[in-house]
Amino acid sequence: MTAVSVPDTVRKVADALVQAERTGIPCPAVRDQLAEGDIAVAYAVQRVNIERRLAEGGRVVGRKIGLTSPAVQRQLGVAQPDYGALLSDMAVPDGGVVPIGRLLQPKIEAEVALVLGADLPHAQTTVADVLRAVDFALPALEIVDSRIAGWDISIVDTVADNASSGLFVLGGAPVPLTSVDLRSVRMTLIRDGEKVSEGAGSDCLGGPLNAAVWLACTLAAMGDPLRAGDVVLTGALGPMAVASPGDTFEARISGLGPVRVGFAPQPLEEGDRK
């Protein structure tokens, strides 16, 4: 999509989301500026801002799948997942620390990540195709964020906002799919030593491979297929948790291992320093 072909409304909504990210001040919901329920236009907004980041030197390294929980789908009045782009500057190393001010309203969820060793170019991708294409799986944390004030989102808001993407963390020990049944994995998310979420692979569209099939078919039909080397975050295995300054999180996914991230503590006010 070129600048000439972008409708004014799409550009205006894209600008508002960029402004919110740059200033750290969330913007009002954008759904009222777009046709009600027009997901295609929301994806057009998403593409505008991804192309901006690419023009600034960014690199797409994969995709994330959202709305894999039936309960969340019912809440937003949809019957399908959504997707967003993962860029290289969104990656946080395992055990890394997210600096203050990097995100606006972060929440965190544990997922299975798939790393592709082959393209998935077909709009009728099957589970067998995905199994052949996946090089390995990793435990992952997705740190979701919203540029929309108070997380007051509809499906249109979250799609326009790159599926409420923030950052992501990948574990460091690759596991071949021959060694793990992703549908039966169990997940526990721990914040500062306390369990805050749990779930199973089957809680993600019946299994992470099902989510990957949906994404591969959707992107191939749009002419933008998944490619070798792409990271695919397949969707939350359990409820998300709010992330606050000073928090540390560890997700443990059976068969895949742990993955960790921390959030920098809030700086002391001048009057609190000793």
CSV table of C-alpha atoms in Angstrom, one decimal:
chain,number,residue,atom,x,y,z
A,1,MET,CA,0.0,0.0,0.0
A,2,THR,CA,1.5,3.3,-1.0
A,3,ALA,CA,0.8,6.7,0.6
A,4,VAL,CA,-1.3,7.8,-2.4
A,5,SER,CA,-3.6,4.8,-2.1
A,6,VAL,CA,-4.3,5.2,1.6
A,7,PRO,CA,-7.8,6.7,2.4
A,8,ASP,CA,-7.7,9.7,4.7
A,9,THR,CA,-9.6,7.9,7.5
A,10,VAL,CA,-7.1,5.0,7.5
A,11,ARG,CA,-4.2,7.4,7.6
A,12,LYS,CA,-5.8,9.4,10.4
A,13,VAL,CA,-6.3,6.3,12.6
A,14,ALA,CA,-2.8,5.1,11.9
A,15,ASP,CA,-1.4,8.5,12.9
A,16,ALA,CA,-3.4,8.4,16.2
A,17,LEU,CA,-1.9,5.0,17.1
A,18,VAL,CA,1.6,6.1,16.3
A,19,GLN,CA,1.2,9.3,18.3
A,20,ALA,CA,0.0,7.3,21.3
A,21,GLU,CA,3.1,5.0,21.1
A,22,ARG,CA,5.5,7.9,20.7
A,23,THR,CA,4.1,10.1,23.5
A,24,GLY,CA,3.2,7.2,25.9
A,25,ILE,CA,-0.3,8.6,26.2
A,26,PRO,CA,-3.0,6.1,25.1
A,27,CYS,CA,-5.6,7.4,22.6
A,28,PRO,CA,-9.3,6.9,22.6
A,29,ALA,CA,-10.8,3.8,20.9
A,30,VAL,CA,-10.5,4.1,17.1
A,31,ARG,CA,-13.5,2.0,16.2
A,32,ASP,CA,-15.9,5.0,15.9
A,33,GLN,CA,-13.7,6.4,13.1
A,34,LEU,CA,-14.0,3.2,11.0
A,35,ALA,CA,-17.0,1.4,9.6
A,36,GLU,CA,-18.5,-0.8,12.3
A,37,GLY,CA,-17.0,-4.2,12.3
A,38,ASP,CA,-14.9,-3.5,9.2
A,39,ILE,CA,-12.0,-5.8,9.9
A,40,ALA,CA,-10.5,-5.3,6.5
A,41,VAL,CA,-10.1,-1.6,7.0
A,42,ALA,CA,-8.6,-2.2,10.4
A,43,TYR,CA,-6.0,-4.4,8.8
A,44,ALA,CA,-5.3,-1.6,6.3
A,45,VAL,CA,-4.5,0.6,9.3
A,46,GLN,CA,-2.2,-2.1,10.7
A,47,ARG,CA,-0.4,-2.3,7.3
A,48,VAL,CA,0.2,1.4,7.2
A,49,ASN,CA,2.0,1.4,10.5
A,50,ILE,CA,4.0,-1.8,9.8
A,51,GLU,CA,5.2,-0.2,6.5
A,52,ARG,CA,6.2,2.9,8.4
A,53,ARG,CA,8.3,0.8,10.7
A,54,LEU,CA,9.9,-1.0,7.8
A,55,ALA,CA,10.7,2.4,6.2
A,56,GLU,CA,12.5,3.3,9.4
A,57,GLY,CA,14.7,0.2,9.2
A,58,GLY,CA,12.5,-2.4,10.9
A,59,ARG,CA,12.3,-6.0,9.9
A,60,VAL,CA,9.4,-8.4,10.1
A,61,VAL,CA,10.5,-11.6,11.8
A,62,GLY,CA,7.2,-13.4,12.1
A,63,ARG,CA,3.5,-13.1,13.1
A,64,LYS,CA,1.4,-13.4,16.2
A,65,ILE,CA,-2.0,-14.9,16.5
A,66,GLY,CA,-4.5,-13.3,18.8
A,67,LEU,CA,-8.1,-14.1,20.0
A,68,THR,CA,-7.5,-17.8,20.1
A,69,SER,CA,-9.7,-18.1,23.3
A,70,PRO,CA,-13.4,-18.8,22.6
A,71,ALA,CA,-14.2,-16.7,25.7
A,72,VAL,CA,-12.3,-13.7,24.3
A,73,GLN,CA,-13.9,-14.2,20.9
A,74,ARG,CA,-17.3,-14.1,22.5
A,75,GLN,CA,-16.4,-10.9,24.4
A,76,LEU,CA,-15.4,-9.1,21.2
A,77,GLY,CA,-18.3,-10.6,19.1
A,78,VAL,CA,-16.1,-12.5,16.6
A,79,ALA,CA,-15.7,-16.1,15.6
A,80,GLN,CA,-12.2,-16.1,14.4
A,81,PRO,CA,-8.7,-15.2,15.5
A,82,ASP,CA,-6.7,-12.2,14.4
A,83,TYR,CA,-3.0,-11.6,13.6
A,84,GLY,CA,-0.3,-9.0,13.8
A,85,ALA,CA,3.3,-8.6,12.7
A,86,LEU,CA,6.4,-9.3,14.9
A,87,LEU,CA,9.3,-7.0,14.2
A,88,SER,CA,12.9,-7.5,15.2
A,89,ASP,CA,12.9,-4.6,17.7
A,90,MET,CA,10.1,-6.3,19.6
A,91,ALA,CA,12.3,-9.2,20.6
A,92,VAL,CA,13.5,-9.3,24.2
A,93,PRO,CA,16.1,-11.9,25.2
A,94,ASP,CA,15.2,-14.7,27.6
A,95,GLY,CA,15.7,-13.3,31.1
A,96,GLY,CA,15.9,-9.8,29.8
A,97,VAL,CA,14.4,-6.7,31.4
A,98,VAL,CA,11.8,-4.4,29.8
A,99,PRO,CA,12.8,-0.8,30.5
A,100,ILE,CA,10.3,1.7,32.1
A,101,GLY,CA,8.4,3.6,29.4
A,102,ARG,CA,8.9,1.0,26.7
A,103,LEU,CA,5.2,0.0,26.8
A,104,LEU,CA,2.0,1.8,27.7
A,105,GLN,CA,-0.3,-0.8,29.4
A,106,PRO,CA,1.5,-4.1,29.3
A,107,LYS,CA,0.0,-7.5,30.0
A,108,ILE,CA,1.7,-10.8,29.6
A,109,GLU,CA,0.7,-14.3,28.4
A,110,ALA,CA,2.5,-17.6,27.8
A,111,GLU,CA,2.5,-19.2,24.4
A,112,VAL,CA,4.1,-21.8,22.2
A,113,ALA,CA,6.3,-20.3,19.5
A,114,LEU,CA,7.0,-22.1,16.2
A,115,VAL,CA,10.0,-21.3,14.1
A,116,LEU,CA,9.6,-22.3,10.4
A,117,GLY,CA,12.3,-24.0,8.4
A,118,ALA,CA,10.2,-23.8,5.1
A,119,ASP,CA,7.7,-21.6,3.5
A,120,LEU,CA,3.9,-22.2,3.8
A,121,PRO,CA,2.6,-20.7,0.6
A,122,HIS,CA,-0.7,-22.5,0.1
A,123,ALA,CA,-4.1,-21.1,1.0
A,124,GLN,CA,-5.2,-24.7,1.8
A,125,THR,CA,-2.4,-25.4,4.2
A,126,THR,CA,-2.9,-28.6,6.3
A,127,VAL,CA,-1.6,-29.7,9.6
A,128,ALA,CA,0.8,-32.0,7.8
A,129,ASP,CA,2.2,-29.0,5.8
A,130,VAL,CA,2.8,-27.2,9.1
A,131,LEU,CA,4.4,-30.2,10.7
A,132,ARG,CA,6.8,-30.5,7.8
A,133,ALA,CA,7.5,-26.8,7.7
A,134,VAL,CA,8.2,-26.2,11.5
A,135,ASP,CA,11.9,-26.5,12.4
A,136,PHE,CA,11.4,-26.4,16.1
A,137,ALA,CA,9.1,-25.1,19.0
A,138,LEU,CA,10.1,-22.8,21.9
A,139,PRO,CA,8.3,-21.6,25.0
A,140,ALA,CA,7.4,-17.9,24.6
A,141,LEU,CA,6.1,-15.0,26.5
A,142,GLU,CA,4.1,-12.4,24.6
A,143,ILE,CA,3.9,-9.0,26.3
A,144,VAL,CA,0.8,-7.5,24.8
A,145,ASP,CA,0.1,-3.8,24.9
A,146,SER,CA,-2.6,-1.4,23.8
A,147,ARG,CA,-2.3,2.1,22.4
A,148,ILE,CA,-6.1,2.4,23.2
A,149,ALA,CA,-6.8,4.0,26.6
A,150,GLY,CA,-7.9,1.5,29.3
A,151,TRP,CA,-7.8,-1.4,26.9
A,152,ASP,CA,-11.3,-0.3,25.7
A,153,ILE,CA,-11.1,-2.4,22.6
A,154,SER,CA,-13.3,-4.1,20.0
A,155,ILE,CA,-12.0,-6.4,17.2
A,156,VAL,CA,-11.5,-3.3,15.0
A,157,ASP,CA,-9.4,-1.5,17.6
A,158,THR,CA,-7.1,-4.5,18.3
A,159,VAL,CA,-6.6,-5.4,14.6
A,160,ALA,CA,-5.8,-1.7,13.7
A,161,ASP,CA,-3.4,-1.7,16.7
A,162,ASN,CA,-1.3,-4.6,15.3
A,163,ALA,CA,-3.3,-7.1,17.3
A,164,SER,CA,-2.3,-5.3,20.5
A,165,SER,CA,1.3,-6.3,20.0
A,166,GLY,CA,4.1,-5.2,22.3
A,167,LEU,CA,7.1,-7.3,22.8
A,168,PHE,CA,7.9,-11.1,22.8
A,169,VAL,CA,10.4,-13.3,24.6
A,170,LEU,CA,11.6,-16.7,23.2
A,171,GLY,CA,13.1,-19.5,25.3
A,172,GLY,CA,16.6,-20.7,24.2
A,173,ALA,CA,16.2,-24.5,24.0
A,174,PRO,CA,14.7,-25.6,20.6
A,175,VAL,CA,12.4,-28.7,20.7
A,176,PRO,CA,11.6,-30.6,17.6
A,177,LEU,CA,7.9,-31.4,17.2
A,178,THR,CA,8.7,-35.1,17.2
A,179,SER,CA,9.5,-34.7,20.9
A,180,VAL,CA,6.4,-33.0,22.1
A,181,ASP,CA,2.6,-33.2,21.7
A,182,LEU,CA,1.7,-29.5,21.6
A,183,ARG,CA,-2.0,-30.1,22.3
A,184,SER,CA,-1.3,-31.7,25.6
A,185,VAL,CA,1.4,-29.4,27.0
A,186,ARG,CA,0.6,-27.7,30.3
A,187,MET,CA,1.5,-24.1,31.1
A,188,THR,CA,2.0,-22.3,34.4
A,189,LEU,CA,2.8,-18.6,34.5
A,190,ILE,CA,4.4,-17.3,37.7
A,191,ARG,CA,4.8,-13.7,38.8
A,192,ASP,CA,7.3,-13.0,41.6
A,193,GLY,CA,6.9,-16.6,42.8
A,194,GLU,CA,3.1,-16.7,42.7
A,195,LYS,CA,1.1,-18.6,40.0
A,196,VAL,CA,-1.1,-16.1,38.1
A,197,SER,CA,-2.2,-18.2,35.1
A,198,GLU,CA,-2.3,-21.8,33.9
A,199,GLY,CA,-3.6,-23.6,30.9
A,200,ALA,CA,-3.0,-26.2,28.2
A,201,GLY,CA,-2.1,-26.5,24.6
A,202,SER,CA,-5.7,-27.6,23.8
A,203,ASP,CA,-6.9,-24.2,25.1
A,204,CYS,CA,-5.4,-22.5,22.0
A,205,LEU,CA,-7.9,-23.2,19.2
A,206,GLY,CA,-7.8,-26.9,20.2
A,207,GLY,CA,-4.0,-26.9,19.8
A,208,PRO,CA,-1.2,-24.6,18.6
A,209,LEU,CA,-0.9,-26.4,15.3
A,210,ASN,CA,-4.6,-25.5,14.5
A,211,ALA,CA,-3.8,-21.9,15.2
A,212,ALA,CA,-0.7,-22.1,12.9
A,213,VAL,CA,-2.8,-23.7,10.1
A,214,TRP,CA,-5.4,-20.8,10.3
A,215,LEU,CA,-2.6,-18.2,10.1
A,216,ALA,CA,-0.9,-19.9,7.2
A,217,CYS,CA,-4.1,-20.2,5.2
A,218,THR,CA,-5.1,-16.6,5.9
A,219,LEU,CA,-1.8,-15.1,5.0
A,220,ALA,CA,-1.3,-17.2,1.9
A,221,ALA,CA,-4.8,-16.2,0.7
A,222,MET,CA,-3.7,-12.6,1.0
A,223,GLY,CA,-0.5,-13.1,-1.0
A,224,ASP,CA,1.7,-12.6,2.1
A,225,PRO,CA,2.6,-16.1,3.2
A,226,LEU,CA,4.6,-17.3,6.1
A,227,ARG,CA,8.3,-17.8,5.1
A,228,ALA,CA,11.2,-20.0,6.3
A,229,GLY,CA,12.7,-18.4,9.4
A,230,ASP,CA,9.5,-16.8,10.6
A,231,VAL,CA,8.5,-16.9,14.2
A,232,VAL,CA,4.9,-17.7,14.9
A,233,LEU,CA,3.4,-17.0,18.3
A,234,THR,CA,0.4,-19.3,18.3
A,235,GLY,CA,-1.7,-17.7,20.9
A,236,ALA,CA,-2.2,-17.7,24.7
A,237,LEU,CA,-2.4,-20.9,26.6
A,238,GLY,CA,-4.1,-19.3,29.6
A,239,PRO,CA,-5.4,-15.9,30.9
A,240,MET,CA,-3.1,-12.9,30.6
A,241,ALA,CA,-1.7,-11.1,33.6
A,242,VAL,CA,-1.0,-7.4,34.2
A,243,ALA,CA,2.7,-6.5,34.2
A,244,SER,CA,3.8,-3.7,36.6
A,245,PRO,CA,7.2,-2.1,37.2
A,246,GLY,CA,9.5,-4.4,39.2
A,247,ASP,CA,7.6,-7.6,38.3
A,248,THR,CA,9.4,-10.8,37.2
A,249,PHE,CA,7.7,-13.5,35.2
A,250,GLU,CA,8.5,-17.1,34.4
A,251,ALA,CA,6.4,-19.4,32.2
A,252,ARG,CA,6.9,-23.1,32.4
A,253,ILE,CA,5.5,-25.2,29.5
A,254,SER,CA,5.8,-28.9,29.9
A,255,GLY,CA,8.0,-30.5,27.2
A,256,LEU,CA,9.3,-27.1,26.2
A,257,GLY,CA,10.9,-25.7,29.4
A,258,PRO,CA,10.9,-22.2,31.0
A,259,VAL,CA,11.1,-18.7,29.6
A,260,ARG,CA,11.6,-15.6,31.8
A,261,VAL,CA,11.4,-11.8,31.6
A,262,GLY,CA,11.5,-8.9,34.1
A,263,PHE,CA,10.2,-5.3,34.2
A,264,ALA,CA,12.4,-2.6,35.4
A,265,PRO,CA,11.4,-1.0,38.7
A,266,GLN,CA,9.8,2.4,38.9
A,267,PRO,CA,12.6,5.0,39.5
A,268,LEU,CA,12.5,6.6,42.9
A,269,GLU,CA,11.1,10.1,43.2
A,270,GLU,CA,13.7,12.6,44.2
A,271,GLY,CA,12.2,13.0,47.7
A,272,ASP,CA,12.3,9.2,48.2
A,273,ARG,CA,16.1,8.9,47.7
A,274,LYS,CA,18.3,8.5,50.7
